Short mmCIF file of C-alpha atoms in Angstrom, two decimals:
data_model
loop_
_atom_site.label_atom_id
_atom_site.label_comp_id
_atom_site.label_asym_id
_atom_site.label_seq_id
_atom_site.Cartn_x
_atom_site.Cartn_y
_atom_site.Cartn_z
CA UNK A 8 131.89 -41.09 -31.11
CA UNK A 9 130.56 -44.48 -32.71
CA UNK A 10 132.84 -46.44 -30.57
CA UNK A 11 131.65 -44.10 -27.37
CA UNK A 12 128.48 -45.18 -27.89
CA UNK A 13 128.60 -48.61 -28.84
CA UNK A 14 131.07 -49.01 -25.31
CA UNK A 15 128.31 -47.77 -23.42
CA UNK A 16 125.28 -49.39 -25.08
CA UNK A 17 127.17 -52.52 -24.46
CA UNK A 18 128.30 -51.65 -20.87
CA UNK A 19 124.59 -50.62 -20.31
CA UNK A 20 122.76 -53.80 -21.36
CA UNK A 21 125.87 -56.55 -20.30
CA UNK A 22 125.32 -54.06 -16.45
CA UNK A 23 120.76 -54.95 -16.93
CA UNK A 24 121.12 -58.39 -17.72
CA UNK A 25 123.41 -59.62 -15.02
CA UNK A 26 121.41 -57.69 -12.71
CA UNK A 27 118.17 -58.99 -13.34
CA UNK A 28 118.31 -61.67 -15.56
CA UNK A 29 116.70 -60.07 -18.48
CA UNK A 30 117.32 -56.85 -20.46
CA UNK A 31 119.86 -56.96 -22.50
CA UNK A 32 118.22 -56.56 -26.06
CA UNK A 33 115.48 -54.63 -24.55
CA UNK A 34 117.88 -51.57 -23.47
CA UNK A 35 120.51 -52.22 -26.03
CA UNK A 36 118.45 -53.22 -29.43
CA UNK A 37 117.07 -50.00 -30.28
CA UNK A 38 120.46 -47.96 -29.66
CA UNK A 39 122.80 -50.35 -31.41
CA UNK A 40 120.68 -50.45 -34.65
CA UNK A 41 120.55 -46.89 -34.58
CA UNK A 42 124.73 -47.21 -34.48
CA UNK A 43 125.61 -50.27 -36.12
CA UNK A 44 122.22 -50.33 -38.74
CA UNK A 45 119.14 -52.68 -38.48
CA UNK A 46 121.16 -56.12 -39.92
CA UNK A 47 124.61 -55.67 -38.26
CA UNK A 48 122.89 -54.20 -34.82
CA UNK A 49 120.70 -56.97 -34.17
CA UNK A 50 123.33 -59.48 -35.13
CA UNK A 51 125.78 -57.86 -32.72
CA UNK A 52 123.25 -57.47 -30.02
CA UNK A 53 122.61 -61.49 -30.53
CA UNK A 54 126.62 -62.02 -30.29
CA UNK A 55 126.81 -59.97 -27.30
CA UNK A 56 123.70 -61.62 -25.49
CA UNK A 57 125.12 -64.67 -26.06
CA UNK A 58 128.18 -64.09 -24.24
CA UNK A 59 126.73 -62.52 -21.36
CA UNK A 60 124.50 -65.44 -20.79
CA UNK A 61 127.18 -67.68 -21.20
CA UNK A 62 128.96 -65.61 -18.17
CA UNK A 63 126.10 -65.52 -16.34
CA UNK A 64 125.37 -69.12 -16.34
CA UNK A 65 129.18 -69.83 -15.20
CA UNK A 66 127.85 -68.92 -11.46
CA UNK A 67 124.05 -70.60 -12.18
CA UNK A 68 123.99 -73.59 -14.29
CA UNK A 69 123.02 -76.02 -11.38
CA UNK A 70 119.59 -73.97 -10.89
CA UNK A 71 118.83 -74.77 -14.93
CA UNK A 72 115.60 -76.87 -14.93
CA UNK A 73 116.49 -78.65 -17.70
CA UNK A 74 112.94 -80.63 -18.29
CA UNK A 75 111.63 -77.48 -18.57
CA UNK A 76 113.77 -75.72 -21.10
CA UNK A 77 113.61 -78.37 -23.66
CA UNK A 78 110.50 -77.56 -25.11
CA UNK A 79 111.22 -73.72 -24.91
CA UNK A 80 114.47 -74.35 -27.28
CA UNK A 81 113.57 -76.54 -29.28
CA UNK A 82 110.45 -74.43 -30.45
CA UNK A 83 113.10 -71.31 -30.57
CA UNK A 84 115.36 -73.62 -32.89
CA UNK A 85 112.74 -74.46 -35.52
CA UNK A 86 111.53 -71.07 -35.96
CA UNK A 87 114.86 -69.21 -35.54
CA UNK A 88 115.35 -69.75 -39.59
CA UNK A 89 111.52 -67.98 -39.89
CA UNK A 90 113.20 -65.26 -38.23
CA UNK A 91 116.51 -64.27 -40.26
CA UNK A 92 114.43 -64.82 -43.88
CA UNK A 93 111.95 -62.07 -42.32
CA UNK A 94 114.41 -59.93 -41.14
CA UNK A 95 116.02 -60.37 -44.83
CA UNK A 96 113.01 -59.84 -46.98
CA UNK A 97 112.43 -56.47 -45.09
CA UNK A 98 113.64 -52.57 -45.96
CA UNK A 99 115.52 -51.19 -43.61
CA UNK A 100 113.03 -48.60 -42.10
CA UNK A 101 110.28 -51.18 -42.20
CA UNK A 102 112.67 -53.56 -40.05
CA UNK A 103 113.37 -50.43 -37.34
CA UNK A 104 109.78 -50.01 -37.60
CA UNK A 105 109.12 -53.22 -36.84
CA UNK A 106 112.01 -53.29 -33.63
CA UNK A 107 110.76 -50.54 -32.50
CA UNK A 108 107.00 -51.43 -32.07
CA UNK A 109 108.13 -55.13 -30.99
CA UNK A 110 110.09 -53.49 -28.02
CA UNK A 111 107.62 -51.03 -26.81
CA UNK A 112 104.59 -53.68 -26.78
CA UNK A 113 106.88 -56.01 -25.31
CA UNK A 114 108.24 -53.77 -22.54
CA UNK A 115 104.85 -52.44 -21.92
CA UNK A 116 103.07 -56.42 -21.54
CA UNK A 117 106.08 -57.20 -18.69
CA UNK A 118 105.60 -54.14 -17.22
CA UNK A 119 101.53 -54.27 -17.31
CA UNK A 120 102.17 -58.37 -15.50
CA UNK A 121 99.83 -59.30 -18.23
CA UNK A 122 98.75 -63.10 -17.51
CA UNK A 123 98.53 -65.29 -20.75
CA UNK A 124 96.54 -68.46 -20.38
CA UNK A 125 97.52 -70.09 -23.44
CA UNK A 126 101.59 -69.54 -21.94
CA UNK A 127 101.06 -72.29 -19.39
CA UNK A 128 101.93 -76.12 -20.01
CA UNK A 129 103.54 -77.51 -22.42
CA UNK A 130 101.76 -75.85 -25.06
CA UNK A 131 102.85 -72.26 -23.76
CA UNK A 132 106.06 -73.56 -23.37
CA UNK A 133 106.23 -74.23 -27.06
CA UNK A 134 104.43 -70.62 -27.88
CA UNK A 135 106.85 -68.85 -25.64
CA UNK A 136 109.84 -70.52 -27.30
CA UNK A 137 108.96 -70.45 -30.43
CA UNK A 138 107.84 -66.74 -30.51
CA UNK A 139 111.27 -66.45 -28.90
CA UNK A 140 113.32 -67.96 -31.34
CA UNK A 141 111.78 -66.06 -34.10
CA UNK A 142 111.63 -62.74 -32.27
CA UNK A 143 115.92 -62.80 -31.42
CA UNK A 144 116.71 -63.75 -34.93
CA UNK A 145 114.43 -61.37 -36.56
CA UNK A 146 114.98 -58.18 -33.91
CA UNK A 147 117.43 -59.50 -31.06
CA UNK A 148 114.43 -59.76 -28.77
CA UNK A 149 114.01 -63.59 -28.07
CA UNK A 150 113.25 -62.75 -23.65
CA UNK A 151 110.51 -61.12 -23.40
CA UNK A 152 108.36 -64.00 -24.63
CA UNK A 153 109.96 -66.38 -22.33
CA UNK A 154 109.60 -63.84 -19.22
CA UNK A 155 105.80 -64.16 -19.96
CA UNK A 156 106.07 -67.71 -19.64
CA UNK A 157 107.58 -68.00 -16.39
CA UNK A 158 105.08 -65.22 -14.80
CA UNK A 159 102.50 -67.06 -15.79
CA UNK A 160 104.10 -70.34 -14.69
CA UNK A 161 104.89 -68.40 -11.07
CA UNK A 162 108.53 -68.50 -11.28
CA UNK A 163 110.40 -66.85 -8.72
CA UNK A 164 113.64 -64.58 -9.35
CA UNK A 165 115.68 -67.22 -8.35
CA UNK A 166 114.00 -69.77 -10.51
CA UNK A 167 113.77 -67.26 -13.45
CA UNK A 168 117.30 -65.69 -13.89
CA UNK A 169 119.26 -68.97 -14.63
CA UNK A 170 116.94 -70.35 -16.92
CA UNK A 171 116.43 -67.49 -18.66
CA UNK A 172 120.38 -67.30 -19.27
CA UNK A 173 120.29 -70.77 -20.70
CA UNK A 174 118.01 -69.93 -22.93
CA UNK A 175 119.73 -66.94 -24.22
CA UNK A 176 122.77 -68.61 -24.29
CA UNK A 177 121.33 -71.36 -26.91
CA UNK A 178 118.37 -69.31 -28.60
CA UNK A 179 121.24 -65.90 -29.28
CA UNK A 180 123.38 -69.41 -30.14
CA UNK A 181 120.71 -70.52 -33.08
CA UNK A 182 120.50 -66.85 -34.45
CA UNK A 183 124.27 -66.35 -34.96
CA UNK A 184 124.24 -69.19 -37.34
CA UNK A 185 121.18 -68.61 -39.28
CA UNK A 186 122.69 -64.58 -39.23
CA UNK A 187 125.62 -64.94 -39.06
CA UNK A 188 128.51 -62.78 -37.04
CA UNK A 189 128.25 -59.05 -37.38
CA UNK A 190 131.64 -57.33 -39.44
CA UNK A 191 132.98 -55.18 -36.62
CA UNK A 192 136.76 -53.74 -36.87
CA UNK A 193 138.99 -54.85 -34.36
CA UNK A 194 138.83 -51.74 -32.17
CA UNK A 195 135.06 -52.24 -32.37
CA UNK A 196 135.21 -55.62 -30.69
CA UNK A 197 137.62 -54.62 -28.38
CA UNK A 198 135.56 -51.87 -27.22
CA UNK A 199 132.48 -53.91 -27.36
CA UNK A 200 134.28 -56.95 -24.93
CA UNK A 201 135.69 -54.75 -22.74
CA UNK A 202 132.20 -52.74 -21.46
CA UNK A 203 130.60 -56.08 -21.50
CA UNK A 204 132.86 -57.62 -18.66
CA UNK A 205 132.84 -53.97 -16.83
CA UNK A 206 129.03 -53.98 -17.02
CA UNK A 207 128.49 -57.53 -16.06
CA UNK A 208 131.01 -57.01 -12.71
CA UNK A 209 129.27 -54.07 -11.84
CA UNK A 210 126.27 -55.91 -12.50
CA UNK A 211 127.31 -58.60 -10.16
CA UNK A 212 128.72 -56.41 -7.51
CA UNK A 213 125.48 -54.07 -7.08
CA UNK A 214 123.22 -57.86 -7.53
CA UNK A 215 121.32 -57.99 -4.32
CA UNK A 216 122.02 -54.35 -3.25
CA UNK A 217 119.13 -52.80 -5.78
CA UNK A 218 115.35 -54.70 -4.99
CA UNK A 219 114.65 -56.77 -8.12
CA UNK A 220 111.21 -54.87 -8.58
CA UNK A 221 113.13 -51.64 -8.98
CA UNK A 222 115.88 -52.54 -11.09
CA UNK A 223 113.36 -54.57 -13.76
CA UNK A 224 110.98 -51.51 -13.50
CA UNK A 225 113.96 -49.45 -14.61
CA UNK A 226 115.08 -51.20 -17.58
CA UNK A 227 111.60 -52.13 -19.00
CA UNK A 228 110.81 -48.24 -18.48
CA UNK A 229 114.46 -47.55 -20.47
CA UNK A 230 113.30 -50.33 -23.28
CA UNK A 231 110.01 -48.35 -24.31
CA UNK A 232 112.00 -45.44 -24.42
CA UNK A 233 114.06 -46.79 -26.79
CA UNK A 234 111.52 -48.72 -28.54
CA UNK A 235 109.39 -45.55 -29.41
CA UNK A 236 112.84 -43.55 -30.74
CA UNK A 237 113.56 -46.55 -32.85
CA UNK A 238 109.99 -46.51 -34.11
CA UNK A 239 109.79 -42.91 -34.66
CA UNK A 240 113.31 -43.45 -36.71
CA UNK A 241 112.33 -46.08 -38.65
CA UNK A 242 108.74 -44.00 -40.02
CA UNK A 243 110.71 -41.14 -40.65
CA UNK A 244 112.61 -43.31 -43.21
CA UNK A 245 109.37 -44.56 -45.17
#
């Protein structure tokens, strides 16, 4: 049954991400802690981000704006460290606590289009990033801050999904080495690699087929779903 639902937590999140750009660790955070515990699910979601943003970027890398990612990953790459100590120091219902209410608020900001002044420049560059890098080491959630940043720098779809994979590719990256890599059995990976690459070709094969409003309303709406279980979880352990 683990292995059930780790296939389709993975096949669910790899299927968001390459769909929209975004999602992964929103849908698949809260669920894969709940299987795989607070430290190892958050290091596996991290692993598995990673790759998918790596795949992703295979079909996008010339759209990467380079001059403006530099300031988002370096900030994510100073305060990346911040995030594993934090995510060390804390007990384990504290830390699903903690997921849990950092996915809902999260989920509910994107989904409100909340504006930030202070996430335009360079300086919100360097908040978004930063708040990024800590935020994937510490729950797996390093987009969300960066998806504020480009709505309140007007980025289009188009402009948003392949920068945002470059950033997850380097930022998930910085948090496997300051985590390290998750100690899955074989068949775990196996299952794990095989639902990502069947969720990121149905992903690709259904990209442009499902309006981009709809399919980001859908995951942020399955992200506070999970974000409240996870919260509700981790209190019940206090």
């Amino acid at each position: 049954m683990e292995l059930v639902l780790l296939g389709g937590v993975v096949l669910l999140g790899a299927f968001v991400q390459w769909l929209t750009g975004m999602g992964f660790a929103l849908v698949s955070v809260p669920a894969l802690v709940m299987v795989l515990g607070p430290v190892d699910g958050v290091s596996f979601a991290n692993c598995a981000a990673g790759v998918v943003c790596v795949l992703g970027l295979s079909r996008g890398w010339r759209h990467v704006r380079l001059q403006a990612m530099v300031p988002l990953v370096i900030a994510a790459a100073c305060t990346a460290p911040l995030g594993a100590w934090f995510a060390r120091i804390l007990p384990a219902p504290v830390l699903l606590l903690v997921m849990g209410v950092l996915v809902t608020a999260t989920a509910g900001m994107l989904l409100s289009g909340l504006r930030v002044r202070a996430l335009k420049g360079l300086g919100g560059a360097l908040t978004a990033g930063a708040t990024g890098g800590f935020m994937n080491t510490a729950a797996g959630l390093g987009g969300p801050p960066v998806s504020l940043y480009a709505v309140n720098a007007n980025w289009t779809i188009r402009e948003f999904v392949p920068n945002a994979l470059f950033y997850g590719a380097l930022v998930n990256i910085f948090s496997l080495v300051t985590r390290g890599v998750p100690p899955l059995t074989g068949h775990e990976w196996l299952v794990a690699a095989g639902a990502l690459l069947l969720g990121a070709g149905l992903g690709a094969v259904l990209a442009g087929r499902i309006p981009d409003r709809t399919a980001r309303l859908l995951v942020l709406l399955l992200a506070v779903a999970g974000g409240v279980t996870t919260a509700f979880k981790g209190l019940s352990g206090l």
